[in-house]
């Protein structure tokens, strides 16, 4: 450029310049990609390199390579199944997640604090693993069960004494069902105590509440299938609870049972709902629930309460925000850019190995319970012999206890309906940000106390109804003997 030439100003993107050039190269901006330069290798280049490398010895003993990774990469079966090379760098570990149908529900990277067990106690994953165990054992039980009142109880006896490992499979199914109710309930409590239901996770909280109801209905419909006295009269009690619904109670009870009594129609309806309808709907909702967790930004963290203007939120600290630019045409500031990607770790192997370990722990625990304790099985159902007292399943016995206090409408309909509606509306009423992602934050002390009192009261109702109610629904202490007649 000559001395008389006019200088023209050129705008540059907001990127750091290298302080030192390489050889005769001019200084240039750092590559915009977050992936290191040594990891930015095309998939086709990796495959070509793998194919060009010698991986086995010929007859003369030349070109010997004992690297099992290279042998694996050259394998035609491997290359037909996996679309990526061996995951030995950050980019390929990311492709393990993005190119796998079952792993794609995971994010490519997660924050290290999200991997800490104390943050979630793994309750969401435990609930899902129990659902998987229930699905597998349920399919196995279907091979030996016929939903017919004259055969159902005998099939239970065959599972217990004839079918190889049948009693273990049935025990696993029963204990996993009870454990799933507890796990889903505790998972909901964890989300509340950490305020993880707040924006933008309101809808996912509502999905979780619906999944809790599905868990209860799944267990209830399966409760009748053994067709013993415990199952028959428990479902009879629950159907009577349905009958107290104003205006439509009797018709709703008739629709559920397929008649006026618990019989063959009720058994086949409960069977279809238990093995087809409810599991399918629950599986779809679980997938949506997982998908929304990822799309809503993953698990909540205490540093999420940053506003788009970089202001200090209530109870939080001011967060640094970075600028972004697109060819110097669009500029802006966003908290997502401010989240340091170098602090994150890849989901493979950090997250996936933890998930696998937790699944093995859950499986071992359920199997151990199934070996040590048998699922209850009383005598065959007999409508002519009414047990005293007849109780609903333990997770509904709290409602039965409420019914004994007065008007059945208030205890059986009003209280549970208000409780469910309150849970669904909670995230849309609570608009605060203080304490999001933290256990028992001081700013939420009053809300935590109120919720804890409600939870303790619900548990107390279950314990009283299950262990302290005797004949004629009278109170008996555990050390008191019940009258024989």
Coordinates of C-alpha atoms in Angstrom, one line a residue:
X1 CA 0.0 0.0 0.0
X2 CA 1.5 3.3 -1.0
X3 CA 2.1 6.2 1.3
X4 CA -0.6 8.3 -0.2
X5 CA -3.2 5.5 0.0
X6 CA -6.2 6.2 2.2
X7 CA -6.6 4.0 5.3
X8 CA -9.8 2.1 5.7
X9 CA -11.0 1.0 9.1
X10 CA -12.2 -2.6 9.3
X11 CA -14.2 -4.0 12.2
X12 CA -13.0 -7.2 13.7
X13 CA -15.0 -9.8 15.6
X14 CA -14.8 -9.8 19.4
X15 CA -12.1 -12.5 19.8
X16 CA -8.8 -12.5 21.4
X17 CA -5.7 -12.2 19.2
X18 CA -2.7 -14.4 19.5
X19 CA 0.2 -12.6 21.0
X20 CA 2.8 -14.6 19.1
X21 CA 2.6 -15.7 15.5
X22 CA 3.8 -19.0 14.2
X23 CA 6.7 -18.7 11.8
X24 CA 5.8 -16.3 9.0
X25 CA 2.1 -16.4 9.7
X26 CA 0.2 -13.3 10.6
X27 CA -1.6 -13.0 13.9
X28 CA -5.1 -14.3 13.6
X29 CA -8.1 -14.8 15.8
X30 CA -8.6 -17.9 17.9
X31 CA -10.8 -20.5 16.3
X32 CA -14.4 -19.8 17.4
X33 CA -15.0 -23.5 18.2
X34 CA -14.9 -24.5 21.8
X35 CA -13.2 -27.8 20.7
X36 CA -9.4 -27.8 20.9
X37 CA -7.6 -27.7 17.5
X38 CA -6.1 -31.1 18.0
X39 CA -9.6 -32.5 18.5
X40 CA -11.1 -30.9 15.4
X41 CA -10.8 -33.8 13.1
X42 CA -13.5 -34.8 10.6
X43 CA -15.3 -38.0 11.0
X44 CA -14.3 -39.1 7.5
X45 CA -10.6 -38.3 8.2
X46 CA -10.7 -40.4 11.3
X47 CA -12.2 -43.4 9.4
X48 CA -9.7 -43.0 6.6
X49 CA -6.8 -42.9 9.0
X50 CA -8.1 -46.0 10.8
X51 CA -8.4 -47.8 7.5
X52 CA -4.9 -46.8 6.3
X53 CA -3.2 -48.1 9.4
X54 CA -2.0 -51.7 9.4
X55 CA -3.7 -53.7 12.1
X56 CA -2.6 -57.3 11.6
X57 CA 0.5 -59.2 10.6
X58 CA 0.9 -60.7 7.1
X59 CA 2.6 -64.1 6.4
X60 CA 6.1 -62.5 6.6
X61 CA 5.3 -61.0 10.0
X62 CA 5.4 -57.4 8.7
X63 CA 3.1 -54.6 9.6
X64 CA 2.4 -55.9 13.1
X65 CA 0.2 -53.8 15.3
X66 CA -1.2 -55.1 18.5
X67 CA -3.2 -52.1 19.4
X68 CA -6.7 -53.4 20.1
X69 CA -8.3 -50.0 19.5
X70 CA -7.0 -50.0 15.9
X71 CA -8.2 -53.6 15.5
X72 CA -11.6 -52.6 16.8
X73 CA -11.8 -49.6 14.5
X74 CA -11.0 -51.6 11.4
X75 CA -13.7 -54.2 12.3
X76 CA -16.5 -53.9 9.8
X77 CA -19.2 -54.7 12.4
X78 CA -18.0 -51.9 14.6
X79 CA -18.0 -49.4 11.8
X80 CA -21.5 -50.4 10.7
X81 CA -22.9 -49.9 14.2
X82 CA -21.0 -46.9 15.5
X83 CA -20.7 -43.7 13.4
X84 CA -17.7 -42.4 15.3
X85 CA -14.2 -43.5 15.9
X86 CA -12.9 -44.7 19.3
X87 CA -13.8 -42.0 21.9
X88 CA -10.3 -41.0 23.0
X89 CA -10.6 -37.3 22.8
X90 CA -13.2 -34.7 23.8
X91 CA -14.9 -34.4 20.4
X92 CA -15.4 -38.1 20.0
X93 CA -16.7 -38.5 23.5
X94 CA -19.3 -35.9 22.6
X95 CA -20.2 -37.9 19.5
X96 CA -20.8 -41.0 21.6
X97 CA -23.8 -39.1 23.0
X98 CA -25.0 -37.3 19.9
X99 CA -24.9 -40.3 17.6
X100 CA -26.6 -42.8 19.9
X101 CA -30.3 -43.1 20.1
X102 CA -30.5 -44.1 23.7
X103 CA -27.8 -41.7 24.9
X104 CA -29.0 -38.7 23.0
X105 CA -31.3 -37.8 25.9
X106 CA -28.1 -36.9 27.7
X107 CA -26.3 -33.5 27.2
X108 CA -22.9 -33.6 25.6
X109 CA -21.4 -31.9 28.7
X110 CA -22.5 -31.4 32.3
X111 CA -21.3 -29.3 35.2
X112 CA -19.1 -31.2 37.7
X113 CA -21.4 -30.1 40.6
X114 CA -24.3 -31.9 38.8
X115 CA -22.5 -35.2 39.3
X116 CA -22.4 -34.8 43.1
X117 CA -24.6 -37.4 44.7
X118 CA -25.7 -35.0 47.4
X119 CA -27.3 -32.7 44.9
X120 CA -30.1 -35.1 43.8
X121 CA -29.4 -38.4 45.8
X122 CA -30.0 -40.1 42.4
X123 CA -33.8 -40.3 43.2
X124 CA -34.9 -39.6 39.7
X125 CA -32.6 -42.2 38.2
X126 CA -33.6 -44.7 40.9
X127 CA -37.3 -44.2 40.0
X128 CA -36.5 -44.8 36.3
X129 CA -34.4 -47.9 37.1
X130 CA -37.2 -49.4 39.2
X131 CA -39.6 -48.8 36.2
X132 CA -37.2 -50.7 34.0
X133 CA -37.0 -53.6 36.5
X134 CA -40.8 -53.6 36.7
X135 CA -41.1 -53.7 33.0
X136 CA -38.7 -56.7 32.6
X137 CA -40.1 -58.7 35.5
X138 CA -43.6 -57.9 34.4
X139 CA -43.1 -59.3 30.9
X140 CA -41.6 -62.5 32.5
X141 CA -44.7 -62.8 34.8
X142 CA -47.0 -62.5 31.8
X143 CA -45.7 -65.8 30.4
X144 CA -47.2 -67.6 33.4
X145 CA -50.3 -65.6 34.2
X146 CA -53.9 -65.8 32.9
X147 CA -56.3 -63.0 34.0
X148 CA -59.1 -65.4 34.8
X149 CA -60.6 -65.6 38.3
X150 CA -60.5 -69.4 38.3
X151 CA -56.8 -69.4 37.3
X152 CA -55.1 -66.3 38.6
X153 CA -54.5 -67.5 42.2
X154 CA -53.3 -70.9 41.0
X155 CA -50.9 -69.2 38.6
X156 CA -49.5 -67.3 41.7
X157 CA -49.0 -70.6 43.4
X158 CA -47.3 -72.1 40.4
X159 CA -44.9 -69.1 40.3
X160 CA -44.2 -69.7 43.9
X161 CA -43.6 -73.5 43.9
X162 CA -43.3 -74.8 40.3
X163 CA -41.7 -72.2 38.0
X164 CA -37.9 -72.0 38.3
X165 CA -37.0 -68.7 40.0
X166 CA -40.6 -67.7 39.7
X167 CA -40.9 -66.6 43.3
X168 CA -37.8 -64.4 42.9
X169 CA -39.2 -62.7 39.8
X170 CA -42.6 -62.1 41.5
X171 CA -40.8 -60.8 44.6
X172 CA -38.7 -58.4 42.5
X173 CA -41.8 -57.1 40.8
X174 CA -43.7 -56.6 44.1
X175 CA -40.8 -54.9 46.0
X176 CA -39.8 -52.8 43.0
X177 CA -43.4 -51.5 42.7
X178 CA -43.4 -50.4 46.4
X179 CA -39.9 -49.0 46.1
X180 CA -40.9 -47.0 43.0
X181 CA -43.7 -45.2 44.9
X182 CA -41.3 -44.2 47.7
X183 CA -38.6 -43.2 45.2
X184 CA -40.9 -41.0 43.1
X185 CA -42.4 -39.4 46.2
X186 CA -38.9 -38.6 47.7
X187 CA -37.8 -37.3 44.3
X188 CA -40.7 -34.9 44.3
X189 CA -39.7 -33.8 47.8
X190 CA -36.1 -33.3 46.7
X191 CA -37.2 -31.1 43.8
X192 CA -39.3 -29.0 46.2
X193 CA -36.7 -28.6 48.9
X194 CA -34.2 -27.4 46.3
X195 CA -36.7 -25.2 44.5
X196 CA -35.9 -26.9 41.2
X197 CA -39.5 -26.5 40.0
X198 CA -39.0 -22.8 39.2
X199 CA -38.7 -21.2 35.8
X200 CA -38.0 -22.6 33.2
X201 CA -38.9 -26.0 34.8
X202 CA -42.6 -25.4 35.6
X203 CA -44.0 -27.8 33.1
X204 CA -41.5 -30.5 33.9
X205 CA -42.6 -30.3 37.6
X206 CA -46.2 -30.8 36.4
X207 CA -45.1 -33.8 34.4
X208 CA -43.5 -35.2 37.6
X209 CA -46.7 -34.8 39.6
X210 CA -48.6 -36.6 36.8
X211 CA -45.9 -39.4 36.8
X212 CA -46.4 -39.8 40.6
X213 CA -50.2 -40.4 40.0
X214 CA -49.3 -42.8 37.2
X215 CA -47.0 -44.7 39.6
X216 CA -49.9 -45.0 42.1
X217 CA -52.3 -46.2 39.5
X218 CA -49.8 -48.7 38.1
X219 CA -49.3 -50.2 41.5
X220 CA -53.1 -50.2 42.3
X221 CA -54.0 -52.0 39.0
X222 CA -51.4 -54.6 39.7
X223 CA -52.5 -55.1 43.3
X224 CA -55.6 -57.1 42.2
X225 CA -53.9 -59.5 39.9
X226 CA -52.8 -62.2 42.5
X227 CA -56.6 -62.6 43.3
X228 CA -56.1 -63.3 47.0
X229 CA -58.0 -62.0 50.0
X230 CA -55.6 -59.1 50.5
X231 CA -55.9 -58.0 46.8
X232 CA -59.7 -58.5 46.6
X233 CA -60.7 -56.5 49.6
X234 CA -58.1 -53.8 49.1
X235 CA -59.6 -53.1 45.6
X236 CA -63.1 -53.3 47.1
X237 CA -62.1 -50.5 49.6
X238 CA -60.6 -48.4 46.8
X239 CA -63.7 -48.8 44.6
X240 CA -65.8 -47.6 47.5
X241 CA -63.6 -44.5 47.7
X242 CA -64.3 -43.9 44.0
X243 CA -68.0 -44.2 44.7
X244 CA -68.1 -41.2 47.1
X245 CA -67.3 -38.8 44.2
X246 CA -70.3 -36.4 43.9
X247 CA -72.7 -36.9 41.0
X248 CA -70.6 -39.3 39.0
X249 CA -69.2 -41.6 41.7
X250 CA -71.5 -44.6 41.1
X251 CA -71.1 -44.4 37.3
X252 CA -67.3 -44.0 37.7
X253 CA -67.1 -47.0 40.0
X254 CA -69.2 -49.1 37.6
X255 CA -66.9 -48.1 34.7
X256 CA -63.7 -49.0 36.7
X257 CA -65.0 -52.4 37.8
X258 CA -67.1 -53.3 34.8
X259 CA -70.0 -54.0 37.1
X260 CA -71.2 -53.6 40.7
X261 CA -68.7 -56.0 42.3
X262 CA -65.0 -56.9 42.0
X263 CA -65.2 -59.8 39.6
X264 CA -64.0 -61.1 36.2
X265 CA -64.7 -57.8 34.5
X266 CA -62.7 -55.9 37.0
X267 CA -59.8 -58.4 36.8
X268 CA -59.5 -58.1 33.0
X269 CA -59.8 -54.3 33.0
X270 CA -57.1 -54.0 35.7
X271 CA -54.9 -56.4 33.8
X272 CA -55.1 -54.5 30.5
X273 CA -54.5 -51.1 32.3
X274 CA -51.6 -52.6 34.2
X275 CA -49.7 -54.3 31.3
X276 CA -50.6 -52.1 28.3
X277 CA -52.2 -48.7 28.8
X278 CA -50.6 -47.3 31.9
X279 CA -47.0 -48.5 31.2
X280 CA -47.1 -47.1 27.6
X281 CA -48.4 -43.7 28.8
X282 CA -45.9 -43.7 31.7
X283 CA -43.0 -44.5 29.3
X284 CA -43.9 -41.7 27.0
X285 CA -44.2 -39.2 29.9
X286 CA -40.8 -40.4 31.2
X287 CA -39.2 -39.7 27.9
X288 CA -40.7 -36.2 27.7
X289 CA -39.6 -35.7 31.3
X290 CA -36.0 -36.5 30.6
X291 CA -36.1 -34.5 27.4
X292 CA -37.4 -31.4 29.2
X293 CA -34.6 -31.8 31.8
X294 CA -32.1 -31.4 29.1
X295 CA -33.9 -28.7 27.2
X296 CA -34.5 -26.7 30.4
X297 CA -30.8 -26.5 31.1
X298 CA -30.1 -29.7 33.0
X299 CA -30.2 -29.9 36.8
X300 CA -30.5 -26.7 38.7
X301 CA -27.4 -25.1 40.2
X302 CA -27.2 -22.3 42.8
X303 CA -25.6 -20.0 40.2
X304 CA -28.5 -20.1 37.8
X305 CA -30.3 -17.1 39.2
X306 CA -28.6 -14.6 36.8
X307 CA -30.6 -12.2 34.8
X308 CA -30.0 -11.3 31.2
X309 CA -28.8 -7.8 32.2
X310 CA -26.2 -9.2 34.5
X311 CA -27.9 -7.8 37.6
X312 CA -27.7 -9.4 40.9
X313 CA -30.8 -11.5 41.5
X314 CA -32.5 -11.9 44.8
X315 CA -30.2 -13.7 47.2
X316 CA -27.7 -14.3 44.4
X317 CA -24.4 -12.7 43.2
X318 CA -23.6 -10.7 40.2
X319 CA -22.5 -12.9 37.3
X320 CA -20.0 -12.1 34.6
X321 CA -21.5 -12.1 31.1
X322 CA -19.6 -12.5 27.9
X323 CA -20.3 -10.9 24.6
X324 CA -20.9 -12.8 21.5
X325 CA -20.7 -11.8 17.9
X326 CA -21.7 -13.3 14.5
X327 CA -19.4 -11.9 11.8
X328 CA -19.7 -8.6 13.6
X329 CA -23.3 -8.3 12.3
X330 CA -25.2 -9.5 15.4
X331 CA -24.1 -8.7 18.9
X332 CA -25.5 -9.4 22.3
X333 CA -25.0 -10.6 25.8
X334 CA -26.3 -13.8 27.3
X335 CA -25.8 -15.7 30.5
X336 CA -25.4 -18.9 28.5
X337 CA -22.2 -17.5 27.0
X338 CA -21.0 -16.5 30.4
X339 CA -21.1 -20.1 31.6
X340 CA -17.5 -21.3 31.2
X341 CA -17.5 -24.3 28.9
X342 CA -14.0 -25.3 30.1
X343 CA -15.4 -26.0 33.5
X344 CA -17.8 -28.6 32.1
X345 CA -17.0 -32.3 31.6
X346 CA -18.3 -34.7 28.9
X347 CA -21.2 -36.9 29.8
X348 CA -19.2 -39.9 28.6
X349 CA -17.7 -41.3 30.7
X350 CA -18.2 -39.1 33.8
X351 CA -22.0 -39.2 33.9
X352 CA -22.8 -42.5 32.2
X353 CA -20.5 -44.5 34.4
X354 CA -22.2 -43.1 37.5
X355 CA -25.6 -44.0 36.1
X356 CA -24.5 -47.5 35.4
X357 CA -23.1 -47.9 38.9
X358 CA -26.3 -46.6 40.4
X359 CA -28.4 -49.1 38.3
X360 CA -26.3 -52.0 39.5
X361 CA -26.8 -50.9 43.1
X362 CA -30.5 -50.6 42.7
X363 CA -30.7 -54.0 41.0
X364 CA -28.6 -55.7 43.7
X365 CA -30.8 -54.1 46.4
X366 CA -34.0 -55.3 44.8
X367 CA -32.6 -58.8 44.2
X368 CA -31.4 -59.0 47.8
X369 CA -34.9 -58.0 49.1
X370 CA -36.5 -60.6 46.9
X371 CA -34.2 -63.4 48.2
X372 CA -34.7 -62.4 51.9
X373 CA -38.4 -61.5 51.9
X374 CA -41.4 -63.1 50.0
X375 CA -44.2 -61.0 48.6
X376 CA -47.4 -61.5 50.6
X377 CA -49.9 -64.0 49.2
X378 CA -53.0 -64.8 51.3
X379 CA -55.7 -67.4 50.7
X380 CA -57.7 -67.2 47.5
X381 CA -60.2 -64.3 47.2
X382 CA -63.6 -65.1 48.8
X383 CA -66.3 -62.5 48.6
X384 CA -68.2 -64.3 51.3
X385 CA -65.5 -63.8 53.9
X386 CA -64.8 -60.2 54.8
X387 CA -61.5 -59.6 56.8
X388 CA -61.8 -57.3 59.8
X389 CA -60.4 -54.8 59.2
X390 CA -60.3 -54.6 55.4
X391 CA -57.7 -52.1 54.4
X392 CA -56.7 -50.4 51.1
X393 CA -53.1 -50.7 49.8
X394 CA -50.7 -49.0 52.1
X395 CA -50.3 -46.0 49.8
X396 CA -54.0 -45.4 49.9
X397 CA -54.7 -46.3 53.5
X398 CA -54.1 -42.7 54.5
X399 CA -57.2 -41.7 52.5
X400 CA -59.1 -44.5 54.2
X401 CA -58.0 -43.1 57.6
X402 CA -59.3 -39.7 56.6
X403 CA -62.6 -41.2 55.6
X404 CA -63.1 -42.6 59.1
X405 CA -62.9 -39.1 60.6
X406 CA -66.2 -37.8 59.1
X407 CA -67.8 -37.0 55.8
X408 CA -66.3 -39.2 53.1
X409 CA -66.4 -36.4 50.6
X410 CA -63.9 -34.3 52.6
X411 CA -61.4 -37.0 53.3
X412 CA -61.8 -39.0 50.1
X413 CA -62.3 -36.4 47.4
X414 CA -61.7 -32.8 48.6
X415 CA -58.3 -33.2 50.4
X416 CA -56.6 -35.3 47.6
X417 CA -58.0 -33.1 44.9
X418 CA -56.8 -29.9 46.6
X419 CA -53.4 -31.5 47.2
X420 CA -52.9 -32.4 43.5
X421 CA -54.0 -29.0 42.3
X422 CA -51.7 -27.3 44.7
X423 CA -48.8 -29.3 43.5
X424 CA -49.6 -28.5 39.8
X425 CA -50.0 -24.8 40.4
X426 CA -47.0 -24.4 42.8
X427 CA -44.3 -23.4 40.2
X428 CA -46.7 -20.8 38.6
X429 CA -47.4 -19.2 42.0
X430 CA -43.8 -19.2 43.4
X431 CA -42.0 -16.7 41.2
X432 CA -39.0 -16.1 43.5
X433 CA -35.4 -16.9 42.6
X434 CA -33.7 -17.0 46.0
X435 CA -32.5 -20.5 47.0
X436 CA -33.0 -22.2 43.6
X437 CA -30.8 -25.3 43.4
X438 CA -29.9 -25.3 47.2
X439 CA -31.2 -27.5 49.9
X440 CA -33.4 -25.8 52.6
X441 CA -32.3 -22.2 51.7
X442 CA -33.0 -19.8 54.6
X443 CA -35.0 -17.5 52.2
X444 CA -37.5 -20.4 51.8
X445 CA -37.7 -21.3 55.5
X446 CA -41.5 -20.8 55.8
X447 CA -42.3 -22.7 52.6
X448 CA -40.0 -25.6 53.7
X449 CA -41.7 -25.8 57.1
X450 CA -45.2 -25.8 55.6
X451 CA -44.4 -28.5 53.1
X452 CA -42.6 -30.6 55.7
X453 CA -45.6 -30.5 58.0
X454 CA -47.9 -31.6 55.2
X455 CA -45.5 -34.5 54.3
X456 CA -45.2 -35.6 57.9
X457 CA -49.0 -35.5 58.3
X458 CA -49.5 -37.6 55.2
X459 CA -47.0 -40.2 56.4
X460 CA -48.6 -40.2 59.9
X461 CA -52.0 -41.0 58.4
X462 CA -50.5 -43.9 56.5
X463 CA -48.8 -45.3 59.6
X464 CA -51.9 -45.0 61.8
X465 CA -54.1 -46.6 59.2
X466 CA -51.6 -49.4 58.4
X467 CA -50.3 -50.3 61.9
X468 CA -52.7 -48.9 64.5
X469 CA -56.1 -49.7 63.2
X470 CA -57.6 -53.0 64.2
X471 CA -61.1 -54.7 64.1
X472 CA -64.0 -52.3 63.4
X473 CA -61.3 -49.7 62.6
X474 CA -60.5 -49.1 66.3
X475 CA -57.2 -47.9 67.5
X476 CA -54.9 -50.5 68.9
X477 CA -51.3 -49.9 70.0
X478 CA -48.8 -52.4 68.5
X479 CA -48.4 -54.2 71.9
X480 CA -52.1 -54.7 72.3
X481 CA -53.8 -57.9 71.2
X482 CA -56.8 -57.8 68.9
X483 CA -60.0 -59.6 70.0
X484 CA -60.5 -62.9 68.3
X485 CA -64.2 -62.3 67.4

